[in-house]
Amino acid sequence: MAPTAVIDTSDHSGHALDHVSDMVDEVNILKGQAKKGAAAADYLEENSKFDAEKDKTKFRQYMDACDRVKNFYKEQHTKQTVAYNLRARHLFHSKTRDELTVWEAIEKLNSLVDESDPDTEVTQIMHALQTAEAMRRDGKPRWMQCAGLIHDLGKLLYFYDAEGQWDVVGDTFPVGCAFDEKIIYPGSFCDNPDVDDPVYSTKYGIYSQGCGMDKIMLSWGHDEYLYHVAKAQSKLPDEALAMIRYHSFYPWHREGAYRFFMNEKDHEMLKAVNAFNPYDLYSKSDDMPSVEELKPYYIELIDEFFPQKVIKW
Ligand SMILES: [Fe+2]
Ligand SMILES: [Fe+2]
């Protein structure tokens, strides 16, 4: 696909999912850089010597990338309603989709996405290993390495129950309360029926101030799906579960929205998510790890946190 083309949301192949997912990451990387650039420009403008050309370029790249993901977000923001989210959770609890070890799940996701996309630069298994290896190099705890390894495994959902790409990847946000202006493309919620709901359209909606993020229904996707799987079947600590659940919740962990729902515990969880984020976004340019060499280390790591080995997906 040409770099300026918009995303085709009707394609249900693994390649299409991978492409959308990569574009979403690119937007988040550029958005971070544009933000930093803007802050630097603000500061330096006062000193009147600053040439902001470089930051303007970054900002333009960010806007171009946004244009490409625009129709993806339009569909997601229209369809992620309270009703859909209740249905998705009901469907999730109603059956077991598969029984696989975590390593088998990693291999399955890799083959499903890969098989339709032989040219992909960073495969699913590479992204999993690069994220975990970068953490390991930095001496991060084993539970965090495990979270890094598995954080995107929920994308398997695309090959089970998902209706499209919009309920698997992309930034996440709460449903059941007003959609915050800090969500990417806030204007694209206009066709979501919840914006006209007398309760869902209010600041706190069906929640209350300080109720805690555990109580918030986040838009359904790979993060939320894996969080429920890992919460029920792993020994991972809360910080690791938070890294999994909130890693695409950019409006919260980066933009500062919805902080009024947080309780004391959530402040610790937010620190964990912010510690996780750079490894997810910036490890893709690292060297390609050898799957065969690393497999024994990660099998042992997985066994430590998923002692029953076979997981119900
Ligand atoms: Fe992800
Ligand atoms: Fe990721």
CSV table of C-alpha atoms and ligand atoms in Angstrom, one decimal:
chain,number,residue,atom,x,y,z
A,1,MET,CA,0.0,0.0,0.0
A,2,ALA,CA,1.3,3.4,-0.9
A,3,PRO,CA,2.4,5.4,2.2
A,4,THR,CA,-0.3,8.1,1.6
A,5,ALA,CA,-3.2,5.7,1.1
A,6,VAL,CA,-5.9,5.5,3.7
A,7,ILE,CA,-6.5,2.3,5.5
A,8,ASP,CA,-8.9,-0.3,4.0
A,9,THR,CA,-11.0,-1.4,6.9
A,10,SER,CA,-12.9,-4.0,4.9
A,11,ASP,CA,-10.0,-6.4,4.5
A,12,HIS,CA,-10.1,-9.1,7.1
A,13,SER,CA,-6.6,-10.6,6.5
A,14,GLY,CA,-3.8,-10.9,9.0
A,15,HIS,CA,-1.9,-8.5,6.8
A,16,ALA,CA,-4.6,-5.9,7.1
A,17,LEU,CA,-4.6,-6.1,10.9
A,18,ASP,CA,-0.8,-5.9,11.0
A,19,HIS,CA,-0.9,-2.9,8.8
A,20,VAL,CA,-3.5,-1.0,10.9
A,21,SER,CA,-1.7,-1.9,14.0
A,22,ASP,CA,1.7,-0.6,12.7
A,23,MET,CA,0.0,2.6,11.6
A,24,VAL,CA,-1.5,3.1,15.0
A,25,ASP,CA,1.9,2.6,16.6
A,26,GLU,CA,3.4,5.1,14.1
A,27,VAL,CA,0.9,7.7,15.0
A,28,ASN,CA,1.6,7.2,18.7
A,29,ILE,CA,5.4,7.5,18.1
A,30,LEU,CA,5.0,10.6,16.0
A,31,LYS,CA,2.5,12.1,18.4
A,32,GLY,CA,5.0,11.7,21.2
A,33,GLN,CA,7.7,13.3,19.2
A,34,ALA,CA,5.4,16.1,18.0
A,35,LYS,CA,4.4,16.8,21.6
A,36,LYS,CA,8.0,16.9,22.7
A,37,GLY,CA,8.8,19.2,19.8
A,38,ALA,CA,5.9,21.5,20.6
A,39,ALA,CA,7.1,21.8,24.2
A,40,ALA,CA,10.6,22.5,23.1
A,41,ALA,CA,9.3,25.1,20.5
A,42,ASP,CA,7.2,26.8,23.2
A,43,TYR,CA,10.1,27.1,25.5
A,44,LEU,CA,12.6,28.2,22.8
A,45,GLU,CA,10.3,30.6,21.1
A,46,GLU,CA,10.6,32.8,24.2
A,47,ASN,CA,14.3,32.9,23.5
A,48,SER,CA,13.5,33.9,19.9
A,49,LYS,CA,16.5,32.0,18.3
A,50,PHE,CA,14.8,28.7,17.7
A,51,ASP,CA,14.4,27.2,14.3
A,52,ALA,CA,11.4,24.9,14.7
A,53,GLU,CA,11.6,23.5,11.1
A,54,LYS,CA,12.5,20.0,12.4
A,55,ASP,CA,9.5,19.9,14.8
A,56,LYS,CA,7.2,21.2,12.1
A,57,THR,CA,8.3,18.3,9.9
A,58,LYS,CA,7.6,15.8,12.7
A,59,PHE,CA,4.2,17.4,13.2
A,60,ARG,CA,3.4,17.2,9.5
A,61,GLN,CA,4.4,13.5,9.5
A,62,TYR,CA,2.1,13.0,12.4
A,63,MET,CA,-0.8,14.6,10.6
A,64,ASP,CA,-0.2,12.5,7.5
A,65,ALA,CA,-0.1,9.3,9.5
A,66,CYS,CA,-3.3,10.4,11.2
A,67,ASP,CA,-5.0,10.9,7.9
A,68,ARG,CA,-4.1,7.3,7.0
A,69,VAL,CA,-5.7,5.9,10.1
A,70,LYS,CA,-8.7,8.3,10.0
A,71,ASN,CA,-11.2,5.9,8.5
A,72,PHE,CA,-10.1,3.1,10.9
A,73,TYR,CA,-10.8,5.4,13.9
A,74,LYS,CA,-14.1,6.6,12.4
A,75,GLU,CA,-15.3,3.0,12.3
A,76,GLN,CA,-14.0,2.2,15.8
A,77,HIS,CA,-15.4,5.4,17.4
A,78,THR,CA,-18.8,4.7,15.8
A,79,LYS,CA,-19.1,1.1,16.8
A,80,GLN,CA,-17.6,0.9,20.3
A,81,THR,CA,-20.8,1.4,22.2
A,82,VAL,CA,-21.8,0.2,25.7
A,83,ALA,CA,-24.2,-2.3,24.0
A,84,TYR,CA,-21.4,-3.7,21.8
A,85,ASN,CA,-19.0,-3.9,24.8
A,86,LEU,CA,-21.5,-5.8,26.9
A,87,ARG,CA,-22.1,-8.2,24.0
A,88,ALA,CA,-18.3,-8.7,23.5
A,89,ARG,CA,-17.8,-9.5,27.2
A,90,HIS,CA,-20.7,-11.9,27.2
A,91,LEU,CA,-19.3,-13.7,24.2
A,92,PHE,CA,-15.9,-13.8,25.8
A,93,HIS,CA,-17.2,-15.5,28.9
A,94,SER,CA,-19.6,-17.8,27.0
A,95,LYS,CA,-17.0,-20.2,25.5
A,96,THR,CA,-13.4,-21.3,25.3
A,97,ARG,CA,-12.0,-20.4,21.8
A,98,ASP,CA,-8.8,-22.5,22.0
A,99,GLU,CA,-6.6,-24.4,24.4
A,100,LEU,CA,-2.9,-23.5,23.9
A,101,THR,CA,0.2,-22.9,25.8
A,102,VAL,CA,1.4,-19.3,25.8
A,103,TRP,CA,4.3,-20.2,23.4
A,104,GLU,CA,1.9,-22.0,21.1
A,105,ALA,CA,-0.3,-18.9,21.1
A,106,ILE,CA,2.7,-16.8,20.2
A,107,GLU,CA,3.5,-19.1,17.3
A,108,LYS,CA,-0.1,-19.2,16.2
A,109,LEU,CA,-0.5,-15.4,16.1
A,110,ASN,CA,2.8,-15.2,14.2
A,111,SER,CA,1.7,-17.7,11.6
A,112,LEU,CA,-1.8,-16.2,11.2
A,113,VAL,CA,-0.6,-12.7,10.7
A,114,ASP,CA,2.5,-13.7,8.8
A,115,GLU,CA,1.1,-16.2,6.4
A,116,SER,CA,-0.8,-13.4,4.5
A,117,ASP,CA,2.0,-10.9,4.9
A,118,PRO,CA,5.4,-12.4,3.9
A,119,ASP,CA,7.0,-8.9,3.6
A,120,THR,CA,6.2,-7.6,7.0
A,121,GLU,CA,9.3,-6.1,8.6
A,122,VAL,CA,8.7,-6.9,12.2
A,123,THR,CA,6.7,-10.1,12.7
A,124,GLN,CA,4.5,-10.6,15.8
A,125,ILE,CA,7.0,-13.0,17.3
A,126,MET,CA,9.8,-10.5,16.7
A,127,HIS,CA,7.9,-7.7,18.3
A,128,ALA,CA,7.1,-9.9,21.3
A,129,LEU,CA,10.8,-10.9,21.7
A,130,GLN,CA,12.2,-7.4,21.0
A,131,THR,CA,9.9,-5.9,23.7
A,132,ALA,CA,10.9,-8.6,26.3
A,133,GLU,CA,14.6,-8.6,25.4
A,134,ALA,CA,14.8,-4.8,25.7
A,135,MET,CA,13.4,-5.1,29.2
A,136,ARG,CA,15.7,-8.0,30.0
A,137,ARG,CA,18.7,-6.0,28.9
A,138,ASP,CA,17.6,-3.1,31.2
A,139,GLY,CA,17.4,-5.5,34.1
A,140,LYS,CA,13.6,-5.3,34.5
A,141,PRO,CA,11.9,-7.9,36.6
A,142,ARG,CA,10.9,-11.3,35.2
A,143,TRP,CA,7.2,-10.5,35.5
A,144,MET,CA,7.7,-7.4,33.4
A,145,GLN,CA,9.6,-9.4,30.8
A,146,CYS,CA,6.7,-11.8,30.7
A,147,ALA,CA,4.2,-8.9,30.2
A,148,GLY,CA,6.4,-7.6,27.4
A,149,LEU,CA,6.5,-10.9,25.7
A,150,ILE,CA,2.8,-11.5,25.8
A,151,HIS,CA,1.3,-8.0,25.7
A,152,ASP,CA,0.0,-8.3,22.1
A,153,LEU,CA,-1.2,-11.9,22.2
A,154,GLY,CA,-4.7,-10.7,22.5
A,155,LYS,CA,-4.6,-10.0,18.8
A,156,LEU,CA,-5.6,-13.7,18.4
A,157,LEU,CA,-9.0,-12.3,19.0
A,158,TYR,CA,-9.1,-11.2,15.4
A,159,PHE,CA,-9.1,-14.8,14.3
A,160,TYR,CA,-11.8,-15.9,16.8
A,161,ASP,CA,-14.6,-13.5,17.6
A,162,ALA,CA,-13.7,-10.0,16.3
A,163,GLU,CA,-16.1,-8.2,13.9
A,164,GLY,CA,-13.2,-6.3,12.3
A,165,GLN,CA,-10.0,-4.5,13.0
A,166,TRP,CA,-11.8,-1.9,15.0
A,167,ASP,CA,-12.5,-4.2,17.9
A,168,VAL,CA,-8.9,-5.6,18.1
A,169,VAL,CA,-6.4,-2.8,17.7
A,170,GLY,CA,-6.1,1.0,18.0
A,171,ASP,CA,-6.1,3.3,21.1
A,172,THR,CA,-8.6,2.4,23.8
A,173,PHE,CA,-11.0,4.6,25.8
A,174,PRO,CA,-13.8,4.1,28.3
A,175,VAL,CA,-17.4,3.5,27.2
A,176,GLY,CA,-20.4,4.5,29.3
A,177,CYS,CA,-19.2,8.0,30.0
A,178,ALA,CA,-18.4,11.1,27.8
A,179,PHE,CA,-15.7,10.5,25.2
A,180,ASP,CA,-12.8,12.8,26.1
A,181,GLU,CA,-11.4,15.4,23.7
A,182,LYS,CA,-8.0,13.9,24.3
A,183,ILE,CA,-8.9,10.7,22.5
A,184,ILE,CA,-7.5,10.7,18.9
A,185,TYR,CA,-10.0,12.1,16.5
A,186,PRO,CA,-12.6,13.1,19.2
A,187,GLY,CA,-14.9,14.5,16.4
A,188,SER,CA,-15.3,11.0,15.0
A,189,PHE,CA,-17.7,9.9,17.7
A,190,CYS,CA,-20.6,11.8,16.2
A,191,ASP,CA,-22.3,8.7,14.8
A,192,ASN,CA,-21.8,6.7,18.0
A,193,PRO,CA,-25.4,6.4,19.5
A,194,ASP,CA,-23.9,6.7,23.0
A,195,VAL,CA,-23.2,10.4,22.5
A,196,ASP,CA,-27.0,11.0,22.6
A,197,ASP,CA,-27.6,8.9,25.7
A,198,PRO,CA,-28.6,11.0,28.7
A,199,VAL,CA,-26.3,9.0,31.0
A,200,TYR,CA,-23.4,7.8,28.8
A,201,SER,CA,-22.9,11.3,27.5
A,202,THR,CA,-22.1,12.8,30.9
A,203,LYS,CA,-18.7,13.2,32.4
A,204,TYR,CA,-18.9,10.3,34.9
A,205,GLY,CA,-21.6,8.4,33.0
A,206,ILE,CA,-22.3,5.0,34.7
A,207,TYR,CA,-19.3,5.4,37.0
A,208,SER,CA,-18.4,7.7,39.8
A,209,GLN,CA,-15.5,10.0,40.7
A,210,GLY,CA,-12.6,8.0,42.1
A,211,CYS,CA,-14.3,4.6,41.5
A,212,GLY,CA,-11.0,3.1,40.3
A,213,MET,CA,-10.1,2.0,36.8
A,214,ASP,CA,-10.9,-1.6,37.5
A,215,LYS,CA,-14.6,-0.5,37.3
A,216,ILE,CA,-14.3,1.2,34.0
A,217,MET,CA,-15.4,-0.7,30.9
A,218,LEU,CA,-12.6,0.0,28.3
A,219,SER,CA,-13.3,-0.3,24.6
A,220,TRP,CA,-13.0,-4.0,23.7
A,221,GLY,CA,-9.9,-5.1,21.9
A,222,HIS,CA,-6.6,-7.1,22.2
A,223,ASP,CA,-5.6,-5.4,25.4
A,224,GLU,CA,-8.8,-6.0,27.3
A,225,TYR,CA,-9.2,-9.6,26.0
A,226,LEU,CA,-5.7,-10.6,27.1
A,227,TYR,CA,-6.1,-8.9,30.4
A,228,HIS,CA,-9.1,-11.0,31.2
A,229,VAL,CA,-7.3,-14.2,30.1
A,230,ALA,CA,-4.1,-13.4,32.1
A,231,LYS,CA,-6.0,-12.2,35.2
A,232,ALA,CA,-7.9,-15.4,35.5
A,233,GLN,CA,-5.1,-17.8,34.6
A,234,SER,CA,-1.7,-16.3,35.4
A,235,LYS,CA,0.4,-15.4,38.5
A,236,LEU,CA,1.3,-12.1,37.0
A,237,PRO,CA,1.3,-9.2,39.5
A,238,ASP,CA,-1.2,-6.3,39.2
A,239,GLU,CA,1.4,-4.1,37.6
A,240,ALA,CA,1.9,-6.6,34.7
A,241,LEU,CA,-1.9,-6.9,34.3
A,242,ALA,CA,-2.1,-3.1,34.1
A,243,MET,CA,0.6,-3.0,31.5
A,244,ILE,CA,-1.4,-5.5,29.4
A,245,ARG,CA,-4.8,-3.8,30.0
A,246,TYR,CA,-3.8,-0.2,29.6
A,247,HIS,CA,-1.0,-0.3,27.0
A,248,SER,CA,-3.2,1.2,24.2
A,249,PHE,CA,-5.1,3.6,26.6
A,250,TYR,CA,-3.1,6.6,25.4
A,251,PRO,CA,-5.8,9.2,26.3
A,252,TRP,CA,-5.2,8.2,29.9
A,253,HIS,CA,-1.5,7.2,30.2
A,254,ARG,CA,-0.1,9.8,27.9
A,255,GLU,CA,-2.7,12.6,27.5
A,256,GLY,CA,-3.9,12.7,31.1
A,257,ALA,CA,-7.6,12.2,30.5
A,258,TYR,CA,-10.0,10.3,32.8
A,259,ARG,CA,-7.7,10.8,35.8
A,260,PHE,CA,-10.8,11.7,37.9
A,261,PHE,CA,-11.8,8.0,37.9
A,262,MET,CA,-8.5,6.9,39.5
A,263,ASN,CA,-8.1,5.5,43.0
A,264,GLU,CA,-4.9,5.2,45.0
A,265,LYS,CA,-3.9,1.9,43.4
A,266,ASP,CA,-4.3,3.3,39.9
A,267,HIS,CA,-1.5,5.9,40.5
A,268,GLU,CA,0.9,3.0,40.9
A,269,MET,CA,-0.6,1.2,37.9
A,270,LEU,CA,-0.1,4.3,35.8
A,271,LYS,CA,3.6,4.4,36.7
A,272,ALA,CA,3.9,0.8,35.6
A,273,VAL,CA,2.2,1.5,32.3
A,274,ASN,CA,4.4,4.5,31.6
A,275,ALA,CA,7.5,2.3,32.3
A,276,PHE,CA,6.2,-0.2,29.9
A,277,ASN,CA,5.3,2.1,27.0
A,278,PRO,CA,8.7,2.9,25.6
A,279,TYR,CA,9.6,-0.8,25.2
A,280,ASP,CA,6.5,-1.4,23.2
A,281,LEU,CA,7.0,1.7,20.9
A,282,TYR,CA,10.7,1.9,20.5
A,283,SER,CA,12.1,-1.6,20.5
A,284,LYS,CA,11.1,-2.3,16.9
A,285,SER,CA,14.3,-0.9,15.5
A,286,ASP,CA,16.5,-3.2,17.7
A,287,ASP,CA,18.4,-6.2,16.3
A,288,MET,CA,16.3,-9.2,15.2
A,289,PRO,CA,16.5,-11.7,18.0
A,290,SER,CA,17.0,-15.5,17.3
A,291,VAL,CA,13.7,-17.3,18.2
A,292,GLU,CA,15.4,-20.7,18.6
A,293,GLU,CA,18.2,-19.3,20.8
A,294,LEU,CA,15.7,-17.4,23.1
A,295,LYS,CA,12.9,-20.0,23.2
A,296,PRO,CA,14.3,-22.0,26.2
A,297,TYR,CA,14.6,-18.8,28.3
A,298,TYR,CA,11.1,-17.7,27.5
A,299,ILE,CA,9.5,-21.1,27.9
A,300,GLU,CA,10.9,-21.1,31.5
A,301,LEU,CA,9.7,-17.5,32.0
A,302,ILE,CA,6.2,-18.4,30.8
A,303,ASP,CA,6.0,-21.5,33.0
A,304,GLU,CA,6.8,-19.4,36.1
A,305,PHE,CA,3.8,-17.2,35.5
A,306,PHE,CA,1.5,-19.7,33.8
A,307,PRO,CA,2.2,-22.8,35.8
A,308,GLN,CA,-0.8,-24.8,34.5
A,309,LYS,CA,0.8,-24.4,31.0
A,310,VAL,CA,-2.2,-24.9,28.8
A,311,ILE,CA,-4.4,-21.8,28.7
A,312,LYS,CA,-8.0,-21.4,27.8
A,313,TRP,CA,-8.2,-18.7,25.2
B,1,FE,FE,-0.8,-3.7,21.5
B,2,FE,FE,2.9,-4.0,21.0
